[in-house]
Short mmCIF file of C-alpha atoms in Angstrom, two decimals:
data_model
loop_
_atom_site.label_atom_id
_atom_site.label_comp_id
_atom_site.label_asym_id
_atom_site.label_seq_id
_atom_site.Cartn_x
_atom_site.Cartn_y
_atom_site.Cartn_z
CA MET Z 1 -17.42 -21.74 11.74
CA ASN Z 2 -20.52 -23.78 11.01
CA ASN Z 3 -22.24 -24.52 7.70
CA GLU Z 4 -24.42 -21.42 7.90
CA ASP Z 5 -21.35 -19.24 8.36
CA ILE Z 6 -19.60 -20.84 5.40
CA GLN Z 7 -22.64 -20.46 3.16
CA LYS Z 8 -22.91 -16.81 4.15
CA TYR Z 9 -19.23 -16.22 3.36
CA GLY Z 10 -19.69 -17.92 0.00
CA LYS Z 11 -22.61 -15.67 -0.91
CA GLU Z 12 -20.78 -12.54 0.23
CA LEU Z 13 -17.62 -13.43 -1.67
CA LYS Z 14 -19.55 -13.88 -4.92
CA GLU Z 15 -21.49 -10.66 -4.40
CA VAL Z 16 -18.62 -8.42 -3.33
CA LEU Z 17 -16.22 -9.47 -6.10
CA GLN Z 18 -18.96 -10.21 -8.64
CA ILE Z 19 -17.65 -13.70 -9.28
CA THR Z 20 -19.89 -15.16 -11.98
CA THR Z 21 -19.55 -18.83 -10.98
CA SER Z 22 -19.51 -20.39 -7.53
CA PRO Z 23 -16.43 -20.86 -5.41
CA VAL Z 24 -16.13 -24.63 -4.94
CA ALA Z 25 -15.93 -26.26 -1.51
CA VAL Z 26 -13.79 -29.42 -1.46
CA HIS Z 27 -13.31 -31.85 1.42
CA LEU Z 28 -11.03 -34.88 1.42
CA VAL Z 29 -12.72 -37.65 3.40
CA LYS Z 30 -10.00 -39.47 5.31
CA ALA Z 31 -9.81 -43.25 5.14
CA ASP Z 32 -11.11 -43.61 8.71
CA GLU Z 33 -14.00 -41.11 8.29
CA GLU Z 34 -17.54 -41.73 7.12
CA ILE Z 35 -18.97 -40.07 4.02
CA PRO Z 36 -21.66 -37.69 5.34
CA GLU Z 37 -25.26 -38.74 4.84
CA GLY Z 38 -27.39 -36.80 2.41
CA ILE Z 39 -24.63 -36.07 -0.11
CA PRO Z 40 -25.33 -37.87 -3.41
CA HIS Z 41 -22.83 -39.99 -5.29
CA VAL Z 42 -21.50 -38.36 -8.47
CA GLY Z 43 -22.95 -41.21 -10.55
CA GLU Z 44 -20.48 -41.00 -13.43
CA THR Z 45 -16.79 -41.38 -14.12
CA ILE Z 46 -15.22 -38.02 -14.94
CA ARG Z 47 -12.10 -36.04 -14.09
CA HIS Z 48 -11.61 -34.07 -10.88
CA CYS Z 49 -11.21 -30.85 -12.87
CA GLN Z 50 -14.52 -31.55 -14.60
CA MET Z 51 -16.19 -32.14 -11.24
CA VAL Z 52 -14.93 -28.80 -9.94
CA ASP Z 53 -16.00 -27.05 -13.14
CA ASN Z 54 -19.47 -28.63 -13.08
CA VAL Z 55 -19.98 -27.58 -9.47
CA ARG Z 56 -18.94 -23.98 -10.05
CA ARG Z 57 -21.10 -23.58 -13.19
CA LEU Z 58 -24.09 -25.83 -12.50
CA GLY Z 59 -24.39 -25.75 -8.71
CA THR Z 60 -24.26 -29.53 -8.33
CA HIS Z 61 -22.95 -31.24 -5.19
CA PHE Z 62 -21.77 -34.81 -4.67
CA TYR Z 63 -19.03 -37.12 -3.48
CA ALA Z 64 -16.65 -39.14 -5.64
CA THR Z 65 -14.44 -42.13 -4.86
CA PHE Z 66 -11.28 -43.30 -6.61
CA ASP Z 67 -13.31 -45.38 -9.08
CA ASP Z 68 -15.28 -42.27 -10.10
CA GLN Z 69 -12.13 -40.30 -10.91
CA MET Z 70 -11.33 -40.76 -14.60
CA CYS Z 71 -7.96 -39.04 -14.20
CA LYS Z 72 -6.05 -41.37 -11.90
CA GLY Z 73 -3.17 -38.92 -11.71
CA GLY Z 74 -5.47 -36.33 -10.18
CA ALA Z 75 -6.93 -38.93 -7.84
CA SER Z 76 -3.49 -40.02 -6.68
CA VAL Z 77 -2.22 -36.54 -5.82
CA MET Z 78 -5.30 -36.10 -3.62
CA GLY Z 79 -4.45 -39.25 -1.69
CA LEU Z 80 -7.01 -41.65 -3.13
CA ALA Z 81 -4.39 -44.12 -4.41
CA GLU Z 82 -0.73 -44.64 -5.22
CA MET Z 83 0.50 -42.71 -8.24
CA SER Z 84 1.35 -44.93 -11.20
CA PRO Z 85 5.09 -45.51 -11.76
CA LYS Z 86 4.90 -44.10 -15.30
CA LEU Z 87 3.38 -40.84 -14.10
CA LYS Z 88 5.60 -40.53 -11.02
CA SER Z 89 8.76 -41.12 -13.07
CA GLY Z 90 7.80 -38.42 -15.57
CA GLU Z 91 7.48 -40.95 -18.40
CA VAL Z 92 3.90 -39.93 -19.22
CA TYR Z 93 4.74 -36.25 -19.74
CA TYR Z 94 8.01 -37.03 -21.48
CA ASN Z 95 6.15 -39.22 -24.00
CA LEU Z 96 3.72 -36.35 -24.56
CA ASN Z 97 6.72 -34.21 -25.60
CA HIS Z 98 6.22 -31.85 -22.65
CA PHE Z 99 9.87 -32.19 -21.61
CA ALA Z 100 13.20 -32.49 -23.40
CA SER Z 101 14.33 -35.37 -21.19
CA ILE Z 102 12.92 -37.92 -18.79
CA GLU Z 103 15.10 -36.34 -16.10
CA ALA Z 104 13.42 -32.96 -16.56
CA ALA Z 105 10.01 -34.61 -16.40
CA LYS Z 106 10.89 -36.46 -13.20
CA ALA Z 107 12.35 -33.33 -11.63
CA THR Z 108 8.97 -31.67 -12.14
CA MET Z 109 6.95 -34.63 -10.85
CA ASP Z 110 9.13 -34.83 -7.75
CA LYS Z 111 7.85 -31.38 -6.76
CA VAL Z 112 4.13 -32.05 -7.30
CA PRO Z 113 2.21 -31.65 -4.00
CA MET Z 114 0.81 -35.08 -3.08
CA VAL Z 115 -1.40 -36.13 -0.19
CA GLU Z 116 -0.31 -39.43 1.37
CA ALA Z 117 -1.43 -42.32 -0.83
CA ASN Z 118 -4.54 -44.21 0.32
CA SER Z 119 -5.16 -41.75 3.17
CA VAL Z 120 -8.35 -40.46 1.47
CA LYS Z 121 -11.45 -42.52 0.61
CA ALA Z 122 -13.58 -39.90 -1.17
CA VAL Z 123 -13.77 -36.25 -2.20
CA LEU Z 124 -16.78 -34.05 -1.46
CA TYR Z 125 -17.70 -31.20 -3.81
CA ALA Z 126 -20.29 -28.40 -3.44
CA PRO Z 127 -20.85 -24.72 -4.25
CA LEU Z 128 -19.44 -22.80 -1.30
CA GLU Z 129 -22.68 -20.87 -0.75
CA GLU Z 130 -24.65 -24.13 -0.50
CA THR Z 131 -22.23 -26.55 1.13
CA THR Z 132 -23.55 -28.84 3.88
CA PHE Z 133 -20.08 -30.07 4.87
CA MET Z 134 -16.97 -28.40 6.27
CA PRO Z 135 -14.56 -27.94 3.35
CA ASP Z 136 -10.80 -28.21 3.57
CA VAL Z 137 -10.17 -26.00 0.56
CA ILE Z 138 -12.09 -23.49 -1.55
CA LEU Z 139 -11.28 -23.18 -5.26
CA VAL Z 140 -12.17 -20.04 -7.18
CA ILE Z 141 -11.94 -20.14 -10.98
CA THR Z 142 -12.19 -16.62 -12.28
CA LYS Z 143 -10.53 -13.76 -14.16
CA PRO Z 144 -7.04 -12.52 -13.21
CA LYS Z 145 -8.40 -9.22 -11.90
CA ILE Z 146 -10.50 -11.03 -9.33
CA VAL Z 147 -7.56 -13.26 -8.40
CA MET Z 148 -5.65 -10.03 -7.82
CA GLN Z 149 -8.42 -8.76 -5.55
CA LEU Z 150 -8.56 -12.05 -3.67
CA SER Z 151 -4.80 -11.89 -3.18
CA GLN Z 152 -4.99 -8.33 -1.91
CA ALA Z 153 -7.79 -9.27 0.50
CA LEU Z 154 -5.83 -12.25 1.81
CA LEU Z 155 -2.91 -9.99 2.66
CA GLN Z 156 -4.87 -7.00 3.91
CA LYS Z 157 -4.64 -7.87 7.61
CA ASP Z 158 -1.20 -9.45 8.08
CA GLY Z 159 0.64 -8.79 4.80
CA GLY Z 160 3.01 -11.26 3.17
CA ARG Z 161 2.96 -12.93 -0.22
CA VAL Z 162 0.66 -15.34 -2.08
CA ASN Z 163 2.27 -18.51 -3.44
CA ALA Z 164 2.17 -19.12 -7.18
CA ALA Z 165 4.21 -22.31 -7.66
CA PHE Z 166 2.99 -24.28 -10.67
CA ALA Z 167 4.19 -26.20 -13.69
CA GLY Z 168 1.11 -26.22 -15.89
CA LYS Z 169 0.63 -29.85 -14.81
CA GLN Z 170 -2.02 -31.31 -12.48
CA SER Z 171 -3.26 -27.84 -11.75
CA VAL Z 172 -6.80 -28.16 -10.37
CA CYS Z 173 -5.90 -31.28 -8.35
CA ALA Z 174 -2.32 -30.92 -7.06
CA ASP Z 175 -2.03 -27.12 -7.09
CA GLY Z 176 -5.69 -26.43 -6.36
CA VAL Z 177 -6.38 -29.01 -3.63
CA SER Z 178 -3.27 -30.81 -2.42
CA TYR Z 179 -1.07 -27.74 -1.98
CA PRO Z 180 -3.39 -25.75 0.30
CA TYR Z 181 -4.50 -28.95 2.07
CA LEU Z 182 -0.92 -29.88 2.93
CA THR Z 183 0.53 -26.45 3.64
CA GLY Z 184 -2.37 -24.38 4.97
CA GLU Z 185 -1.42 -21.68 2.46
CA ALA Z 186 -3.41 -20.10 -0.35
CA GLY Z 187 -2.14 -20.67 -3.87
CA VAL Z 188 -2.57 -19.46 -7.42
CA THR Z 189 -2.30 -21.70 -10.48
CA ILE Z 190 -2.93 -21.30 -14.19
CA GLY Z 191 -4.58 -24.55 -15.28
CA CYS Z 192 -3.08 -27.45 -17.17
CA SER Z 193 -3.51 -29.11 -20.54
CA GLY Z 194 -6.12 -31.54 -19.21
CA SER Z 195 -8.19 -29.05 -17.27
CA ARG Z 196 -8.27 -26.64 -20.19
CA LYS Z 197 -9.16 -29.40 -22.65
CA TYR Z 198 -11.87 -31.21 -20.71
CA THR Z 199 -13.65 -28.37 -18.88
CA GLU Z 200 -15.21 -25.04 -19.68
CA ILE Z 201 -12.46 -23.09 -17.93
CA GLN Z 202 -11.94 -20.16 -20.26
CA ASP Z 203 -8.64 -18.98 -21.71
CA GLU Z 204 -8.96 -15.80 -19.67
CA GLU Z 205 -9.57 -17.63 -16.36
CA MET Z 206 -7.18 -18.95 -13.72
CA ILE Z 207 -7.49 -20.69 -10.35
CA MET Z 208 -7.00 -19.59 -6.77
CA SER Z 209 -7.33 -21.98 -3.84
CA VAL Z 210 -7.73 -21.03 -0.20
CA PRO Z 211 -7.74 -23.15 2.98
CA VAL Z 212 -11.10 -22.82 4.73
CA ASP Z 213 -9.50 -21.30 7.86
CA MET Z 214 -8.63 -18.22 5.81
CA LEU Z 215 -12.20 -17.70 4.59
CA PRO Z 216 -13.62 -15.40 7.30
CA ALA Z 217 -10.75 -12.91 7.16
CA LEU Z 218 -10.68 -13.08 3.36
CA VAL Z 219 -14.35 -12.16 3.06
CA GLU Z 220 -14.22 -9.41 5.67
CA SER Z 221 -11.21 -7.85 3.97
CA ALA Z 222 -12.80 -8.16 0.53
CA LYS Z 223 -15.91 -6.38 1.83
CA ALA Z 224 -13.82 -3.61 3.34
CA MET Z 225 -11.67 -3.14 0.25
CA PHE Z 226 -14.02 -3.76 -2.67
CA GLY Z 227 -17.56 -3.84 -1.36
CA SER Z 228 -18.74 -0.70 -3.07
CA TYR Z 229 -17.03 -0.83 -6.47
CA ALA Z 230 -15.78 -4.31 -7.39
CA CYS Z 231 -16.13 -5.16 -11.07
#
């Protein structure tokens, strides 16, 4: 695949399933890679989930470093830094009254997908249909019916199951980026308190993330299955 192919797939995916906002292309720039020329710096300090939401709604594209990521927990699960001891131990979520015990909080944090700390220097973001870089992962924020159709299209050729492991914590970062990046599998997640508070993700929307290698087959299957009557 080249950039023209990926842009074409992005346009077709939106058209066939009538997705109202853009699928978001995300690439983790490894510590020993260069940030591609021509991609602007985000220019503000905001959360990863806000960056994804801005890209899908507004069509912006940019790169962000650790310093640009307001939510350091999200940055750490994507490999930009070490996770803070208070977050890793579960103390943060326990103090927010999200768990009955620190042990329950830690048991949840122990299962959060995390890219190796300090292995990533920046994150690139762009609408899939306009991306100028090769993404690692594509995030689609949309209604459950379209997530259903995406799931069906993913399985149309080889069958199987779509993963839906989540905890309502670190959803757009750990579930949406780290999980498919680390496993090569597509995933479904439901959002988290932060992403639903700080973005315009709607109550009736959820998130699906797909490794870029799955994109061609996904789009071809979606066209075959839903091309004439998706809604």
